[in-house]
């Protein structure tokens, strides 16, 4: 049975579909975290509270440095 699945490409197709599904959920999760971060920054600026938020996952070190500079300019 497994030999049949290998020869027909079944496993390859399932692997591709699973990878696509995982990529979609990762993008949704990152978008949610970005929205949450923006809301936290807005509320902290509104209340005059300084927050040290960790860098976003998947962002480069140069990208997070630019965000920190923007945060400091707002405050």
CSV table of N, CA, C and O in Angstrom, one decimal:
chain,number,residue,atom,x,y,z
A,1,UNK,N,0.8,-1.2,0.0
A,1,UNK,CA,0.0,0.0,0.0
A,1,UNK,C,0.9,1.3,0.0
A,1,UNK,O,0.6,2.2,-0.7
A,2,UNK,N,1.9,1.3,0.9
A,2,UNK,CA,2.8,2.4,0.9
A,2,UNK,C,3.5,2.6,-0.4
A,2,UNK,O,3.7,3.8,-0.9
A,3,UNK,N,3.9,1.5,-1.0
A,3,UNK,CA,4.6,1.6,-2.3
A,3,UNK,C,3.7,2.3,-3.3
A,3,UNK,O,4.2,3.1,-4.1
A,4,UNK,N,2.4,1.9,-3.3
A,4,UNK,CA,1.5,2.5,-4.3
A,4,UNK,C,1.4,4.0,-4.0
A,4,UNK,O,1.4,4.8,-5.0
A,5,UNK,N,1.3,4.4,-2.8
A,5,UNK,CA,1.2,5.9,-2.4
A,5,UNK,C,2.5,6.6,-2.8
A,5,UNK,O,2.4,7.8,-3.3
A,6,UNK,N,3.6,6.0,-2.7
A,6,UNK,CA,4.9,6.6,-3.1
A,6,UNK,C,4.9,6.8,-4.6
A,6,UNK,O,5.3,7.8,-5.2
A,7,UNK,N,4.6,5.7,-5.3
A,7,UNK,CA,4.6,5.7,-6.8
A,7,UNK,C,3.6,6.7,-7.4
A,7,UNK,O,3.9,7.3,-8.4
A,8,UNK,N,2.5,6.9,-6.8
A,8,UNK,CA,1.5,7.8,-7.4
A,8,UNK,C,1.7,9.2,-7.0
A,8,UNK,O,1.0,10.1,-7.5
A,9,UNK,N,2.6,9.5,-6.1
A,9,UNK,CA,2.9,10.9,-5.7
A,9,UNK,C,2.0,11.4,-4.6
A,9,UNK,O,1.9,12.6,-4.3
A,10,UNK,N,1.2,10.4,-3.9
A,10,UNK,CA,0.3,10.8,-2.9
A,10,UNK,C,1.0,11.5,-1.7
A,10,UNK,O,0.6,12.6,-1.3
A,11,UNK,N,2.1,11.0,-1.3
A,11,UNK,CA,2.8,11.6,-0.2
A,11,UNK,C,3.4,13.0,-0.5
A,11,UNK,O,3.3,13.9,0.3
A,12,UNK,N,3.8,13.2,-1.7
A,12,UNK,CA,4.3,14.5,-2.2
A,12,UNK,C,3.2,15.5,-2.1
A,12,UNK,O,3.4,16.6,-1.7
A,13,UNK,N,2.0,15.1,-2.6
A,13,UNK,CA,0.9,16.1,-2.7
A,13,UNK,C,0.4,16.4,-1.2
A,13,UNK,O,0.2,17.6,-0.9
A,14,UNK,N,0.4,15.4,-0.4
A,14,UNK,CA,0.0,15.7,1.0
A,14,UNK,C,1.0,16.6,1.7
A,14,UNK,O,0.6,17.6,2.4
A,15,UNK,N,2.2,16.4,1.5
A,15,UNK,CA,3.3,17.2,2.0
A,15,UNK,C,3.2,18.7,1.5
A,15,UNK,O,3.3,19.6,2.3
A,16,UNK,N,2.9,18.9,0.3
A,16,UNK,CA,2.7,20.2,-0.3
A,16,UNK,C,1.5,20.9,0.3
A,16,UNK,O,1.6,22.1,0.7
A,17,UNK,N,0.4,20.2,0.5
A,17,UNK,CA,-0.8,20.8,1.0
A,17,UNK,C,-0.6,21.2,2.5
A,17,UNK,O,-1.0,22.3,2.9
A,18,UNK,N,0.1,20.3,3.2
A,18,UNK,CA,0.4,20.6,4.6
A,18,UNK,C,1.3,21.8,4.8
A,18,UNK,O,1.1,22.6,5.7
A,19,UNK,N,2.3,21.9,3.9
A,19,UNK,CA,3.2,23.1,4.0
A,19,UNK,C,2.5,24.4,3.7
A,19,UNK,O,2.7,25.4,4.3
A,20,UNK,N,1.6,24.3,2.7
A,20,UNK,CA,0.8,25.5,2.4
A,20,UNK,C,-0.1,25.9,3.5
A,20,UNK,O,-0.2,27.1,3.9
A,21,UNK,N,-0.7,24.9,4.2
A,21,UNK,CA,-1.6,25.2,5.3
A,21,UNK,C,-0.8,25.8,6.5
A,21,UNK,O,-1.3,26.8,7.1
A,22,UNK,N,0.3,25.3,6.8
A,22,UNK,CA,1.2,25.8,7.8
A,22,UNK,C,1.6,27.3,7.5
A,22,UNK,O,1.7,28.1,8.4
A,23,UNK,N,2.0,27.5,6.3
A,23,UNK,CA,2.4,28.9,5.9
A,23,UNK,C,1.2,29.9,6.1
A,23,UNK,O,1.5,31.0,6.5
A,24,UNK,N,0.0,29.5,5.7
A,24,UNK,CA,-1.1,30.4,5.9
A,24,UNK,C,-1.4,30.7,7.3
A,24,UNK,O,-1.6,31.9,7.7
A,25,UNK,N,-1.3,29.7,8.2
A,25,UNK,CA,-1.6,30.0,9.6
A,25,UNK,C,-0.4,30.8,10.2
A,25,UNK,O,-0.7,31.6,11.1
A,26,UNK,N,0.8,30.6,9.7
A,26,UNK,CA,1.9,31.5,10.2
A,26,UNK,C,1.7,32.9,9.8
A,26,UNK,O,1.9,33.8,10.7
A,27,UNK,N,1.2,33.2,8.6
A,27,UNK,CA,1.0,34.5,8.2
A,27,UNK,C,-0.1,35.2,9.0
A,27,UNK,O,0.0,36.3,9.4
A,28,UNK,N,-1.2,34.4,9.3
A,28,UNK,CA,-2.3,34.9,10.1
A,28,UNK,C,-1.8,35.3,11.5
A,28,UNK,O,-2.2,36.3,12.0
A,29,UNK,N,-1.0,34.4,12.0
A,29,UNK,CA,-0.5,34.6,13.4
A,29,UNK,C,0.4,35.8,13.5
A,29,UNK,O,0.3,36.7,14.4
A,30,UNK,N,1.2,36.0,12.5
A,30,UNK,CA,2.1,37.2,12.4
A,30,UNK,C,1.3,38.5,12.3
A,30,UNK,O,1.6,39.5,12.9
A,31,UNK,N,0.3,38.4,11.4
A,31,UNK,CA,-0.6,39.6,11.3
A,31,UNK,C,-1.3,40.0,12.6
A,31,UNK,O,-1.4,41.1,12.9
A,32,UNK,N,-1.8,39.0,13.3
A,32,UNK,CA,-2.4,39.2,14.5
A,32,UNK,C,-1.5,39.8,15.5
A,32,UNK,O,-1.8,40.8,16.3
A,33,UNK,N,-0.3,39.3,15.6
A,33,UNK,CA,0.7,39.8,16.6
A,33,UNK,C,1.1,41.2,16.2
A,33,UNK,O,1.3,42.1,17.1
A,34,UNK,N,1.2,41.6,14.9
A,34,UNK,CA,1.5,42.9,14.5
A,34,UNK,C,0.4,43.9,14.9
A,34,UNK,O,0.7,45.0,15.4
A,35,UNK,N,-0.9,43.5,14.8
A,35,UNK,CA,-2.0,44.3,15.2
A,35,UNK,C,-2.0,44.5,16.7
A,35,UNK,O,-2.2,45.6,17.2
A,36,UNK,N,-1.7,43.4,17.4
A,36,UNK,CA,-1.7,43.5,18.9
A,36,UNK,C,-0.6,44.4,19.3
A,36,UNK,O,-0.7,45.3,20.2
A,37,UNK,N,0.6,44.3,18.7
A,37,UNK,CA,1.7,45.2,19.0
A,37,UNK,C,1.4,46.6,18.8
A,37,UNK,O,1.7,47.5,19.6
A,38,UNK,N,0.8,46.9,17.7
A,38,UNK,CA,0.4,48.3,17.3
A,38,UNK,C,-0.6,48.9,18.4
A,38,UNK,O,-0.5,50.0,18.8
A,39,UNK,N,-1.5,48.0,18.8
A,39,UNK,CA,-2.5,48.5,19.8
A,39,UNK,C,-1.8,48.7,21.2
A,39,UNK,O,-2.1,49.7,21.8
A,40,UNK,N,-0.9,47.9,21.5
A,40,UNK,CA,-0.1,48.1,22.8
A,40,UNK,C,0.7,49.4,22.7
A,40,UNK,O,0.7,50.1,23.7
A,41,UNK,N,1.3,49.6,21.6
A,41,UNK,CA,2.1,50.8,21.4
A,41,UNK,C,1.2,52.1,21.5
A,41,UNK,O,1.6,53.1,22.1
A,42,UNK,N,0.1,52.0,20.9
A,42,UNK,CA,-0.9,53.1,20.9
A,42,UNK,C,-1.3,53.4,22.3
A,42,UNK,O,-1.3,54.6,22.8
A,43,UNK,N,-1.7,52.4,23.0
A,43,UNK,CA,-2.2,52.5,24.4
A,43,UNK,C,-1.1,53.0,25.3
A,43,UNK,O,-1.4,53.9,26.2
A,44,UNK,N,0.1,52.5,25.1
A,44,UNK,CA,1.2,53.0,26.0
A,44,UNK,C,1.5,54.4,25.7
A,44,UNK,O,1.8,55.2,26.7
A,45,UNK,N,1.5,54.8,24.5
A,45,UNK,CA,1.8,56.2,24.1
A,45,UNK,C,0.7,57.1,24.7
A,45,UNK,O,0.9,58.2,25.2
A,46,UNK,N,-0.6,56.7,24.6
A,46,UNK,CA,-1.7,57.4,25.1
A,46,UNK,C,-1.6,57.7,26.6
A,46,UNK,O,-1.9,58.7,27.1
A,47,UNK,N,-1.1,56.6,27.3
A,47,UNK,CA,-1.0,56.7,28.8
A,47,UNK,C,0.3,57.2,29.3
A,47,UNK,O,0.6,57.3,30.5
A,48,UNK,N,1.3,57.4,28.4
A,48,UNK,CA,2.6,57.9,28.7
A,48,UNK,C,3.4,56.8,29.4
A,48,UNK,O,4.3,57.1,30.2
A,49,UNK,N,3.2,55.6,29.1
A,49,UNK,CA,4.0,54.5,29.7
A,49,UNK,C,5.0,53.9,28.6
A,49,UNK,O,4.6,53.8,27.5
A,50,UNK,N,6.2,53.7,29.1
A,50,UNK,CA,7.2,53.1,28.1
A,50,UNK,C,7.2,51.6,28.2
A,50,UNK,O,7.2,51.1,29.3
A,51,UNK,N,7.1,51.0,27.1
A,51,UNK,CA,7.1,49.5,27.0
A,51,UNK,C,8.3,49.0,26.3
A,51,UNK,O,8.7,49.6,25.3
A,52,UNK,N,8.9,48.0,26.8
A,52,UNK,CA,10.0,47.3,26.1
A,52,UNK,C,9.5,46.0,25.5
A,52,UNK,O,9.5,45.0,26.1
A,53,UNK,N,9.0,46.1,24.3
A,53,UNK,CA,8.4,45.0,23.6
A,53,UNK,C,9.5,44.2,22.9
A,53,UNK,O,10.4,44.8,22.3
A,54,UNK,N,9.5,42.9,22.9
A,54,UNK,CA,10.5,42.1,22.2
A,54,UNK,C,10.3,42.3,20.7
A,54,UNK,O,9.2,42.6,20.2
A,55,UNK,N,11.3,42.0,19.9
A,55,UNK,CA,11.2,42.2,18.5
A,55,UNK,C,10.2,41.1,17.9
A,55,UNK,O,10.0,40.1,18.5
A,56,UNK,N,9.6,41.4,16.8
A,56,UNK,CA,8.7,40.5,16.2
A,56,UNK,C,9.4,39.3,15.7
A,56,UNK,O,10.5,39.4,15.2
A,57,UNK,N,8.8,38.1,15.9
A,57,UNK,CA,9.5,36.9,15.4
A,57,UNK,C,9.6,37.0,13.8
A,57,UNK,O,8.7,37.4,13.2
A,58,UNK,N,10.7,36.5,13.3
A,58,UNK,CA,10.9,36.5,11.9
A,58,UNK,C,11.4,37.8,11.3
A,58,UNK,O,11.7,37.9,10.2
A,59,UNK,N,11.5,38.9,12.2
A,59,UNK,CA,12.0,40.1,11.7
A,59,UNK,C,13.6,40.2,11.8
A,59,UNK,O,14.1,39.6,12.7
A,60,UNK,N,14.2,40.8,10.9
A,60,UNK,CA,15.7,40.9,11.0
A,60,UNK,C,16.1,41.9,12.0
A,60,UNK,O,15.3,42.7,12.5
A,61,UNK,N,17.3,41.8,12.5
A,61,UNK,CA,17.8,42.7,13.5
A,61,UNK,C,17.8,44.1,13.1
A,61,UNK,O,17.6,45.0,13.8
A,62,UNK,N,18.1,44.4,11.8
A,62,UNK,CA,18.1,45.8,11.3
A,62,UNK,C,16.6,46.3,11.2
A,62,UNK,O,16.4,47.5,11.5
A,63,UNK,N,15.7,45.4,11.0
A,63,UNK,CA,14.3,45.9,10.9
A,63,UNK,C,13.8,46.2,12.3
A,63,UNK,O,13.1,47.2,12.5
A,64,UNK,N,14.1,45.5,13.3
A,64,UNK,CA,13.7,45.8,14.7
A,64,UNK,C,14.3,47.0,15.2
A,64,UNK,O,13.8,47.8,16.0
A,65,UNK,N,15.6,47.3,14.8
A,65,UNK,CA,16.2,48.6,15.2
A,65,UNK,C,15.5,49.8,14.6
A,65,UNK,O,15.4,50.8,15.3
A,66,UNK,N,15.0,49.7,13.4
A,66,UNK,CA,14.2,50.8,12.9
A,66,UNK,C,12.9,51.0,13.6
A,66,UNK,O,12.5,52.1,13.8
A,67,UNK,N,12.3,49.9,14.1
A,67,UNK,CA,11.1,50.1,14.9
A,67,UNK,C,11.4,50.7,16.2
A,67,UNK,O,10.6,51.5,16.7
A,68,UNK,N,12.5,50.4,16.8
A,68,UNK,CA,12.8,51.0,18.1
A,68,UNK,C,13.1,52.5,17.9
A,68,UNK,O,12.7,53.2,18.8
A,69,UNK,N,13.7,52.8,16.8
A,69,UNK,CA,14.0,54.3,16.6
A,69,UNK,C,12.6,55.0,16.4
A,69,UNK,O,12.5,56.1,16.9
A,70,UNK,N,11.7,54.4,15.7
A,70,UNK,CA,10.4,55.0,15.6
A,70,UNK,C,9.7,55.1,16.9
A,70,UNK,O,9.0,56.1,17.2
A,71,UNK,N,9.8,54.1,17.8
A,71,UNK,CA,9.2,54.2,19.1
A,71,UNK,C,9.8,55.3,19.9
A,71,UNK,O,9.0,56.0,20.6
A,72,UNK,N,11.1,55.5,19.8
A,72,UNK,CA,11.7,56.5,20.6
A,72,UNK,C,11.3,57.9,20.1
A,72,UNK,O,11.1,58.8,20.9
A,73,UNK,N,11.1,58.0,18.8
A,73,UNK,CA,10.7,59.3,18.2
A,73,UNK,C,9.3,59.7,18.7
A,73,UNK,O,9.0,60.8,18.9
A,74,UNK,N,8.4,58.7,18.8
A,74,UNK,CA,7.1,59.0,19.2
A,74,UNK,C,7.0,59.5,20.7
A,74,UNK,O,6.2,60.3,21.1
A,75,UNK,N,7.9,58.9,21.5
A,75,UNK,CA,7.9,59.3,22.9
A,75,UNK,C,8.7,60.5,23.1
A,75,UNK,O,8.5,61.4,23.7
